[in-house]
CSV table of C-alpha atoms and ligand atoms in Angstrom, one decimal:
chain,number,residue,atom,x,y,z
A,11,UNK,CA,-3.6,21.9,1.1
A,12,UNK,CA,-0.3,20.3,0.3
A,13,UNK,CA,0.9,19.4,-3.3
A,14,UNK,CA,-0.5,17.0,-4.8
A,15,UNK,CA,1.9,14.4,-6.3
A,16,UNK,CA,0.1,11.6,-7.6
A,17,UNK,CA,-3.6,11.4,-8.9
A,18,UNK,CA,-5.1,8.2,-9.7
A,19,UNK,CA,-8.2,8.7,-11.5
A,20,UNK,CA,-10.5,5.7,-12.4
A,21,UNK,CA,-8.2,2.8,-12.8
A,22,UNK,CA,-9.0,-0.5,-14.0
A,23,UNK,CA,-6.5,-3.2,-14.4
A,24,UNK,CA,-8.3,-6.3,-15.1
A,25,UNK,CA,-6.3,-9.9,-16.2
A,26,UNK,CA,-7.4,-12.1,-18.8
A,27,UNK,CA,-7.5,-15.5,-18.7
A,28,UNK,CA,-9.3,-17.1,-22.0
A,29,UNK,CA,-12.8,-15.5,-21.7
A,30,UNK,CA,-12.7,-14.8,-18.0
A,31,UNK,CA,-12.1,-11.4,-17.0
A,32,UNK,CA,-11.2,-10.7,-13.8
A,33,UNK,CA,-11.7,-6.8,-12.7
A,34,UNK,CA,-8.5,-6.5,-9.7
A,35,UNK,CA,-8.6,-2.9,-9.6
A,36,UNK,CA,-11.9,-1.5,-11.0
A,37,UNK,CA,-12.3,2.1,-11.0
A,38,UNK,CA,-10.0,3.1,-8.2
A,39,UNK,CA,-9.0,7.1,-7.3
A,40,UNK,CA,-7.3,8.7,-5.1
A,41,UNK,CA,-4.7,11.7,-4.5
A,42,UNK,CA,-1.5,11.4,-3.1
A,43,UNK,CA,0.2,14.6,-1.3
A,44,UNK,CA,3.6,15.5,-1.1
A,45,UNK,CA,5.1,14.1,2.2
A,46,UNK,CA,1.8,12.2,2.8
A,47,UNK,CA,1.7,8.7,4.6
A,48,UNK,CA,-1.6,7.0,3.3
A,49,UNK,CA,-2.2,3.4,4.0
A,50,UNK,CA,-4.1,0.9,1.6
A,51,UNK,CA,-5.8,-2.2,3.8
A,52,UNK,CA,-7.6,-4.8,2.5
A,53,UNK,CA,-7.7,-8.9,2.8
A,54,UNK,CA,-5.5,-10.8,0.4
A,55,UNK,CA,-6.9,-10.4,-2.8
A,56,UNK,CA,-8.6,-7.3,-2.6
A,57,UNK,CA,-6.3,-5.5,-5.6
A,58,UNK,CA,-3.8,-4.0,-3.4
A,59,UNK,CA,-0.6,-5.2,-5.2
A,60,UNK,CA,-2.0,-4.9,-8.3
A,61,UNK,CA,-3.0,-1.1,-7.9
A,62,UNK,CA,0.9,-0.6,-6.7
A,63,UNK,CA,2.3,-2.5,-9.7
A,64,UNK,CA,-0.6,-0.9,-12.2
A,65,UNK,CA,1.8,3.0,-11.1
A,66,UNK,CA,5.0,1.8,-11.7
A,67,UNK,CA,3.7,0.1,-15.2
A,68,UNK,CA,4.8,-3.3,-13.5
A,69,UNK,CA,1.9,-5.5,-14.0
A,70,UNK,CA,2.7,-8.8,-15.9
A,71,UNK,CA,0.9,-8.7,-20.0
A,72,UNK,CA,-0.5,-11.1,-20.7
A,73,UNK,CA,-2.8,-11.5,-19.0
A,74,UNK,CA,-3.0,-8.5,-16.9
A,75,UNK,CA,-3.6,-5.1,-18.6
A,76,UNK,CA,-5.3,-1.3,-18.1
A,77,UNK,CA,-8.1,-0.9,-19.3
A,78,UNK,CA,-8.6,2.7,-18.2
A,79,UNK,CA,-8.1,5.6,-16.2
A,80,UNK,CA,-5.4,7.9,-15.6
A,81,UNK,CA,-2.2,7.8,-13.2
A,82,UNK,CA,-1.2,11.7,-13.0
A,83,UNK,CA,2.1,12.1,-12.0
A,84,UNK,CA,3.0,15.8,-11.2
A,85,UNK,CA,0.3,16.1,-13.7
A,86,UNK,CA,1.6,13.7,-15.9
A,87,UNK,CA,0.2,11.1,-17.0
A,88,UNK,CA,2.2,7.8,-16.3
A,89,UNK,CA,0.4,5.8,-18.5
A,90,UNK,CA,1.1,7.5,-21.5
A,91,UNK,CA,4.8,7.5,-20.8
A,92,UNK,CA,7.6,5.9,-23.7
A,93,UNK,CA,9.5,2.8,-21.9
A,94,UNK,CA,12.3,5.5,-21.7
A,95,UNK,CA,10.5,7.8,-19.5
A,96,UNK,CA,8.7,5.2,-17.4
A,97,UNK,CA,12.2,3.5,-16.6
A,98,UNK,CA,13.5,7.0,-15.5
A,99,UNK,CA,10.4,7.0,-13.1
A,100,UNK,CA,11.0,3.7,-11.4
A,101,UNK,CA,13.5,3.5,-8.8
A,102,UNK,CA,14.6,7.5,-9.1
A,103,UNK,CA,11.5,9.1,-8.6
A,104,UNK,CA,9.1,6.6,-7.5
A,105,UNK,CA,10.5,3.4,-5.9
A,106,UNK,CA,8.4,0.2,-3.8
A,107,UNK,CA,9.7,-2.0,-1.6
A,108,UNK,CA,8.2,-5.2,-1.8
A,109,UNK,CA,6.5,-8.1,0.8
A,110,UNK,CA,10.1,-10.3,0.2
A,111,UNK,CA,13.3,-8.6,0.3
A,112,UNK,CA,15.0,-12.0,-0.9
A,113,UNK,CA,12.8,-11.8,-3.8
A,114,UNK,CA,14.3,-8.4,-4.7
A,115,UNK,CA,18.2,-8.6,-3.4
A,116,UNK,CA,20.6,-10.3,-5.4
A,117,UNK,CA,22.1,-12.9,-3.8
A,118,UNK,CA,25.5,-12.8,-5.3
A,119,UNK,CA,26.2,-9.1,-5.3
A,120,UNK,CA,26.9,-7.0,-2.3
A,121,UNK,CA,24.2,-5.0,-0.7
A,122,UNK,CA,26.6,-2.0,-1.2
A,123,UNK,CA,27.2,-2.8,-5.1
A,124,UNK,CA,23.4,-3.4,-5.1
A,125,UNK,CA,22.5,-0.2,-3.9
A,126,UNK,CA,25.2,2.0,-6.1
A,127,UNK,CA,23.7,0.4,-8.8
A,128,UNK,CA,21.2,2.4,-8.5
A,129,UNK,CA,22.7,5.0,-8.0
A,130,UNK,CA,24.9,4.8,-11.1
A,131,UNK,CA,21.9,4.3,-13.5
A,132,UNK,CA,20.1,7.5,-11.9
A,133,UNK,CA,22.5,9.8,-10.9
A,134,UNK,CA,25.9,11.2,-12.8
A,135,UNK,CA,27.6,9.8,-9.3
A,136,UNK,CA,30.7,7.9,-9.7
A,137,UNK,CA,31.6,4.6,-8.3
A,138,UNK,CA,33.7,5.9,-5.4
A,139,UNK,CA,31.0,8.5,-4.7
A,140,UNK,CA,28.1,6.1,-4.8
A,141,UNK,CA,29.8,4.0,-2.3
A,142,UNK,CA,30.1,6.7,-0.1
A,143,UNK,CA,26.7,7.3,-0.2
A,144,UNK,CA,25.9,3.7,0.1
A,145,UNK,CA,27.9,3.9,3.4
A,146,UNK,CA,25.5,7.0,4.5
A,147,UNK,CA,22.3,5.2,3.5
A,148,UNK,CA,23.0,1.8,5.5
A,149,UNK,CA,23.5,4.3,8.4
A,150,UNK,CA,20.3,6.3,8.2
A,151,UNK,CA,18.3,3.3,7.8
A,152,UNK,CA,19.7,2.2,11.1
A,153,UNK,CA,22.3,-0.8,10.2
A,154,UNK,CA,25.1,-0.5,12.7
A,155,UNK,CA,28.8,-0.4,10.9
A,156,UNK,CA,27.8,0.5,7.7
A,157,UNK,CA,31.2,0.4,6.2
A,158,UNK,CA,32.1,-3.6,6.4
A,159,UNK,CA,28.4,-3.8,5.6
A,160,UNK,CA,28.2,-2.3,3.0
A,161,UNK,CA,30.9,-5.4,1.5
A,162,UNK,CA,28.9,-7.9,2.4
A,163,UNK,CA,25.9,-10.3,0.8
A,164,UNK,CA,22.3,-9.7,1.6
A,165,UNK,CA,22.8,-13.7,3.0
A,166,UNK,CA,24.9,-12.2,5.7
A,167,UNK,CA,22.1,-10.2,6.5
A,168,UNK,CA,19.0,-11.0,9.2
A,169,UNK,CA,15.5,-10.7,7.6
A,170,UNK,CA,15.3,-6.9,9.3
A,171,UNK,CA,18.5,-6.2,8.0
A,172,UNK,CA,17.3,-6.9,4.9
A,173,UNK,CA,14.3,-5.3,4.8
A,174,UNK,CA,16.1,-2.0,5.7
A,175,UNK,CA,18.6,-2.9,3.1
A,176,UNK,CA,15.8,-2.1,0.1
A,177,UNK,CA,14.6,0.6,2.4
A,178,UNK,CA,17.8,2.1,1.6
A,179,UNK,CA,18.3,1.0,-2.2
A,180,UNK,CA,14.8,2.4,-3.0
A,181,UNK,CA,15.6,5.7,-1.0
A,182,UNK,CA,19.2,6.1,-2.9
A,183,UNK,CA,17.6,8.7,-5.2
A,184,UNK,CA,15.4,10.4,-2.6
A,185,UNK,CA,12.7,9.4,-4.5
A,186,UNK,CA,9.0,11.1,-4.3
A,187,UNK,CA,7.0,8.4,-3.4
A,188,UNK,CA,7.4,5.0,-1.9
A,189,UNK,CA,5.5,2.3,-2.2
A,190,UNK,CA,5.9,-0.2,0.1
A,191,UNK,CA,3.9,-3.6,-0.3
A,192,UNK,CA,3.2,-5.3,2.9
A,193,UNK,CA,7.3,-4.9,3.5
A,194,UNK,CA,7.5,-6.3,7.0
A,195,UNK,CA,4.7,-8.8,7.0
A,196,UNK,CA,7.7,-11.0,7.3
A,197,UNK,CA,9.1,-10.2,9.8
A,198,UNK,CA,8.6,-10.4,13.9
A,199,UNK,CA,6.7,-7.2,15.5
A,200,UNK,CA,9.7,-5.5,17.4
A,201,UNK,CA,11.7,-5.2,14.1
A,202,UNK,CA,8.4,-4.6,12.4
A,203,UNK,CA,8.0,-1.4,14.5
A,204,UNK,CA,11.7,-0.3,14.0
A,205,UNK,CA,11.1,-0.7,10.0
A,206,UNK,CA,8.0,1.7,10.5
A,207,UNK,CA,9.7,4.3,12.4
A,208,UNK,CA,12.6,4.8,10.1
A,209,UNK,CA,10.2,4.6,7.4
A,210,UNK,CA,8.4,7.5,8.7
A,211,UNK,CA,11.6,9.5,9.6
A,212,UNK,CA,12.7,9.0,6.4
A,213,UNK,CA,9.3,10.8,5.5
A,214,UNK,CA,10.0,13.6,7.7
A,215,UNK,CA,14.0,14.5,6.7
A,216,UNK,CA,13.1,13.9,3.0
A,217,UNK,CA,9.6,14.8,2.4
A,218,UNK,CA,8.9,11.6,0.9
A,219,UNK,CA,5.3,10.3,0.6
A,220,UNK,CA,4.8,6.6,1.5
A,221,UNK,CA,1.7,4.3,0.2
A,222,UNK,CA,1.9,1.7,2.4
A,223,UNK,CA,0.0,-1.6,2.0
A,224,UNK,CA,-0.8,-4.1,4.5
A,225,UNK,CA,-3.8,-6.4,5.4
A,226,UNK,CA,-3.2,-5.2,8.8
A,227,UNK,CA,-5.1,-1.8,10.3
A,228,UNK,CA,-3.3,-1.9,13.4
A,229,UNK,CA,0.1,-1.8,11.9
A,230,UNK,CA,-0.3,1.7,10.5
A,231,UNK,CA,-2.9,3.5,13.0
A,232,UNK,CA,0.3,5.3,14.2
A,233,UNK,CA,2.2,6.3,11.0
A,234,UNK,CA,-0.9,6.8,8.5
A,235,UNK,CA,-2.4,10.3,7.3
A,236,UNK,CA,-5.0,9.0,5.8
A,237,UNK,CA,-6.8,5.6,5.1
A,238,UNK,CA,-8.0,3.6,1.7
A,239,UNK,CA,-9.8,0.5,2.6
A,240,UNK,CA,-10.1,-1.9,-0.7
A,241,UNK,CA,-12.5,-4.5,-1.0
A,242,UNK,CA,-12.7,-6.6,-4.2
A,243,UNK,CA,-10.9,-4.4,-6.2
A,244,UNK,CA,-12.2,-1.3,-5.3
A,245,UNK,CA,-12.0,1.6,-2.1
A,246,UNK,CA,-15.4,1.0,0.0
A,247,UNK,CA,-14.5,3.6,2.3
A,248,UNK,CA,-11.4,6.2,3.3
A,249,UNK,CA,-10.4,8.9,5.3
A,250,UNK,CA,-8.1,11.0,7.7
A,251,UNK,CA,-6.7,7.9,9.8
A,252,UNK,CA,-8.4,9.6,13.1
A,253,UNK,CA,-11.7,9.4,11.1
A,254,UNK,CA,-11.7,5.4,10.1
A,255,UNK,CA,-10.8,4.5,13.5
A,256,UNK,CA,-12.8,6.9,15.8
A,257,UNK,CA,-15.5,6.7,13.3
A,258,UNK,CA,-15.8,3.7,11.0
A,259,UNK,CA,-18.7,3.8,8.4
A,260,UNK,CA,-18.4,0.3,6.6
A,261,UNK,CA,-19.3,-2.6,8.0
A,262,UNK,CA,-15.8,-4.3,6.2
A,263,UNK,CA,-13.7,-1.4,7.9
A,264,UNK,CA,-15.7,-2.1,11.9
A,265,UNK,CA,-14.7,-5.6,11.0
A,266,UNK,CA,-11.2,-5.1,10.7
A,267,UNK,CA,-10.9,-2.6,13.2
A,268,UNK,CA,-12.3,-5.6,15.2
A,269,UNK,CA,-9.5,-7.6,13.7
A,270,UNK,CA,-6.3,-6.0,15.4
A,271,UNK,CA,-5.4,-7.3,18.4
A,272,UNK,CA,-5.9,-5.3,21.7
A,273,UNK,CA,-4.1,-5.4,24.8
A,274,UNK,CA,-6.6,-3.4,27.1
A,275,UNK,CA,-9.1,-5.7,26.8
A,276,UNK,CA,-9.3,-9.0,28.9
A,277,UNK,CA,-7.9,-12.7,26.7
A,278,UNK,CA,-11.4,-13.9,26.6
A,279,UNK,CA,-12.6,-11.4,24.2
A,280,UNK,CA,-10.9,-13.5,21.8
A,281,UNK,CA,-9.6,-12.0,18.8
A,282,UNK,CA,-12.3,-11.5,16.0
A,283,UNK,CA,-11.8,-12.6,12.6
A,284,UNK,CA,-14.4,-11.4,9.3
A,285,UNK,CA,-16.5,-14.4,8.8
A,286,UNK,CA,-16.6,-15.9,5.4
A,287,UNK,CA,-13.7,-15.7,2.6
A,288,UNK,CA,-12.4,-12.7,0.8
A,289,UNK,CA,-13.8,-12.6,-2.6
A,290,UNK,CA,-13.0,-14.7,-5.9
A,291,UNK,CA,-13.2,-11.6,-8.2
A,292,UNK,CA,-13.5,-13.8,-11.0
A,293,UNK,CA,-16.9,-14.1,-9.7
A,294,UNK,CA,-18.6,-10.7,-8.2
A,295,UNK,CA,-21.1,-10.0,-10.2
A,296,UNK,CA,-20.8,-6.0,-11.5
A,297,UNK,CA,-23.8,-4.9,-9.8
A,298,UNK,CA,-23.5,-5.6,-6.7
A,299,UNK,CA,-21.7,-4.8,-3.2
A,300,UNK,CA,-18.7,-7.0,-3.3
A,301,UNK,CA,-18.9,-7.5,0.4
A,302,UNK,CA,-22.6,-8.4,0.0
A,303,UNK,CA,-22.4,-12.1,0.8
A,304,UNK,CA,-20.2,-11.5,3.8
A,305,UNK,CA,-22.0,-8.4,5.5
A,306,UNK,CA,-24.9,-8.8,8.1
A,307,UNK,CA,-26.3,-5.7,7.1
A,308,UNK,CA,-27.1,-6.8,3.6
A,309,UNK,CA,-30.3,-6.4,1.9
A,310,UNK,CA,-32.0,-7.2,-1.8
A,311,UNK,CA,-30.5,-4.2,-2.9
A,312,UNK,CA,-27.0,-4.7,-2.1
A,313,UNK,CA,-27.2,-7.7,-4.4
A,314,UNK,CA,-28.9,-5.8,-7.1
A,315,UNK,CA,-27.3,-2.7,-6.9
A,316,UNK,CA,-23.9,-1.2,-6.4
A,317,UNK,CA,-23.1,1.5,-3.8
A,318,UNK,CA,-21.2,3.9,-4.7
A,319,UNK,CA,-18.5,6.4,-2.5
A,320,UNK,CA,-20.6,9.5,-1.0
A,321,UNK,CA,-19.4,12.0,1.5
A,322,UNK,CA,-19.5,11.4,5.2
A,323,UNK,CA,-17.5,13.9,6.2
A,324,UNK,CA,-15.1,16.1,5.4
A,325,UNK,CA,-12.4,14.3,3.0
A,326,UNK,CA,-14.3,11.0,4.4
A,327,UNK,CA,-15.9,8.8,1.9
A,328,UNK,CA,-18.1,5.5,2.4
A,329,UNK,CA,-19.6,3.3,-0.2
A,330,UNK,CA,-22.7,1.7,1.7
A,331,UNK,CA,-26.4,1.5,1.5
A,332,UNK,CA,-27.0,0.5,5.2
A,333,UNK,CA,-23.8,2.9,7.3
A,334,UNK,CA,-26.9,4.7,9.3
A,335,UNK,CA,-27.3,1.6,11.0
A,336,UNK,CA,-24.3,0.7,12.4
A,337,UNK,CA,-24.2,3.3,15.0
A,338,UNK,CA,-24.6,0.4,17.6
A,339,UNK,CA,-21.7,-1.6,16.2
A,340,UNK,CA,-19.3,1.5,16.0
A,341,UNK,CA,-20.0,2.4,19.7
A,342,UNK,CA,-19.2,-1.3,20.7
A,343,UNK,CA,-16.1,-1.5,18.7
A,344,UNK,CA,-14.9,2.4,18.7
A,345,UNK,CA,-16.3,3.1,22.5
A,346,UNK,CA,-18.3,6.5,22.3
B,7,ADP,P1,-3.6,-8.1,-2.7
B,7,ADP,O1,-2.3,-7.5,-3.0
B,7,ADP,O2,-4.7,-7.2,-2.2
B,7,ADP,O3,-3.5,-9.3,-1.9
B,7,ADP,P2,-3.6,-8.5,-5.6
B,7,ADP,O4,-3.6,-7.1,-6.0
B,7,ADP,O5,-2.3,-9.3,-5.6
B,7,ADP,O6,-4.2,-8.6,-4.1
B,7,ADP,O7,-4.6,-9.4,-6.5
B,7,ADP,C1,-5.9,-8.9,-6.8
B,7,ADP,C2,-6.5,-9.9,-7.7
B,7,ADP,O8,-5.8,-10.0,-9.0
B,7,ADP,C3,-6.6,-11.3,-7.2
B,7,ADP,O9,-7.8,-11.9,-7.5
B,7,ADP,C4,-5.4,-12.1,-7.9
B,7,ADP,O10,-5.7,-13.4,-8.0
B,7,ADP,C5,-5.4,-11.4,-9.2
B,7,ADP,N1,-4.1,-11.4,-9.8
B,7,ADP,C6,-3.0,-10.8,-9.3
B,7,ADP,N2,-1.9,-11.0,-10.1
B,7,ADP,C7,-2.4,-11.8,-11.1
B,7,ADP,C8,-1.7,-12.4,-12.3
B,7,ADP,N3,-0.5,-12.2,-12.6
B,7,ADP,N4,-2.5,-13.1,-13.1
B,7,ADP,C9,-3.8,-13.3,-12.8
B,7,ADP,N5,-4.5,-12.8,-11.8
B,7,ADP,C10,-3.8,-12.1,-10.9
B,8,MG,MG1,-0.4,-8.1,-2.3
């Protein structure tokens, strides 16, 4: 097995809000490896963002805080960190990339001065050198004439542009990991796909490992090691990325398999969408199946009781009281 980089072991991170607490991540694990790409799907809501920002020590106080669990960093704990050491972290050795690159660029400082700055705060680099490298990083994220780019503003710059442009600030210190939150939601499919592919060479000439977070399945099928599927906070069922397609155990994860659009099959199939609303966390009771109210398999006990992950195969994990019986489902959906 490859290194392991980054454990996450039981995290909560719950927000506050006068005597309401709302649990976004409750009791989430999982191991990262080096050079791994492992995506994390789930509706809006489901805790995704807030596990991301819950690593990096990001998430806003009050009213969000941890209340528990470890975040092992090359067996580290993160959470334990000083501000100094946690700061030396973020952007150097593990950097994100978030849904809205103009929520992340400055708009009145070049990309190139935007990128050496990191540089500058990481590295013992000087200016001229950190240009240069500037220059270098533009070009391997695939922006053609890097050199008067680099000059310009991020307004100057399309929406893909952009979004490469924080590819390449948050790869400036060949960081570890990268963390990229739903970073090309915004934009159109074609340049969606480019984003993905130099996101995944970057992976290959730098070893770095991605977590990559969409509400779309489809998006990753061809990138992804392995699969986290989060539902109201918590992971109801993962797996090698062959395994969640080929052989989905929870009914959530055959509904949004059924979710992404397919071009082999005829228009009139209509594209499915999961009935009901993702969940207000404020309001799922503890013991219970979050996805209870939404799942057509649900019984007395999934409202009394909460499943919790078991082994389905190997490294393949499923929280569900009733996955024996969706053998029809998965054949209709999955084919064989
Ligand atoms: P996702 O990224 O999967 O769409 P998030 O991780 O952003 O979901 O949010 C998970 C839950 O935490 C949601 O119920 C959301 O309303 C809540 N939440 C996120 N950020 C805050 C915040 N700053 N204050 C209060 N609640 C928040
Ligand atoms: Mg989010």
């Amino acid at each position: 097995m490859e290194e392991k980089i980054l454990e996450v072991q039981h995290l909560k991170t719950y927000f506050y809000n006068g005597t309401s607490e709302l649990r976004a991540v409750d009791d989430l694990s999982y191991t990262l490896h080096k050079g791994e790409c492992m995506a994390i799907i789930g509706e809006s809501g489901s805790g995704k963002s807030v596990s991301a920002l819950s690593i990096l020590r990001l998430v806003p106080y009050p009213p969000g805080l941890i209340m528990g669990g470890k975040i092992l960093y090359h067996g580290r704990d993160l959470l334990e960190m000083n501000d100094a050491e946690i700061q030396a972290v973020r952007g150097s050795q593990i950097s994100m990339i978030f849904q809205e690159p103009s929520a992340a660029l400055n708009p009145v400082m070049t990309v190139g001065d935007q990128i050496c700055e990191n540089l500058l705060t990481h590295t013992d680099m000087k200016k001229d050198e950190a240009m240069k490298r500037a220059v270098e990083l533009l070009d391997e994220v695939g922006i053609p004439n890097p050199e008067q780019r680099v000059n310009q503003y991020p307004f100057e710059f399309s929406g893909g542009m952009q979004q490469r442009s924080m590819i390449a600030m948050a790869m400036a210190c060949n960081p570890d990991i990268l963390i990229c939150d739903e970073p090309t939601t915004a934009l159109d499919v074609t340049v969606q796909a480019q984003v993905l592919e130099q996101l995944n060479k970057l992976r290959q000439t730098h070893g770095t490992a991605l977590i990559f977070i969409t509400h779309n399945l489809g998006v990753v099928a061809r990138y992804a090691d392995t699969v986290k599927i989060m539902y109201g906070g918590k992971i109801v069922e993962d797996g090698p990325t062959r395994e969640i397609f080929g052989n989905p155990h929870h009914p959530y994860t055959l509904g949004l398999i059924r979710a992404v659009p397919r071009l082999d099959l005829p228009r009139s199939h209509g594209l499915h969408t999961i009935e009901g609303e993702p969940p207000d966390m404020s309001r799922i009771p503890p013991n219970c199946c979050a996805f209870a109210n939404r799942c057509k398999y649900a019984t007395d006990e999934c409202r009394n009781r909460r499943p919790e992950l078991q082994a389905v195969g190997e490294n393949h994990h499923c929280a569900c009281f009733h996955m024996d019986q969706l053998d029809e489902e998965r054949k209709e959906v999955c084919g064989a």
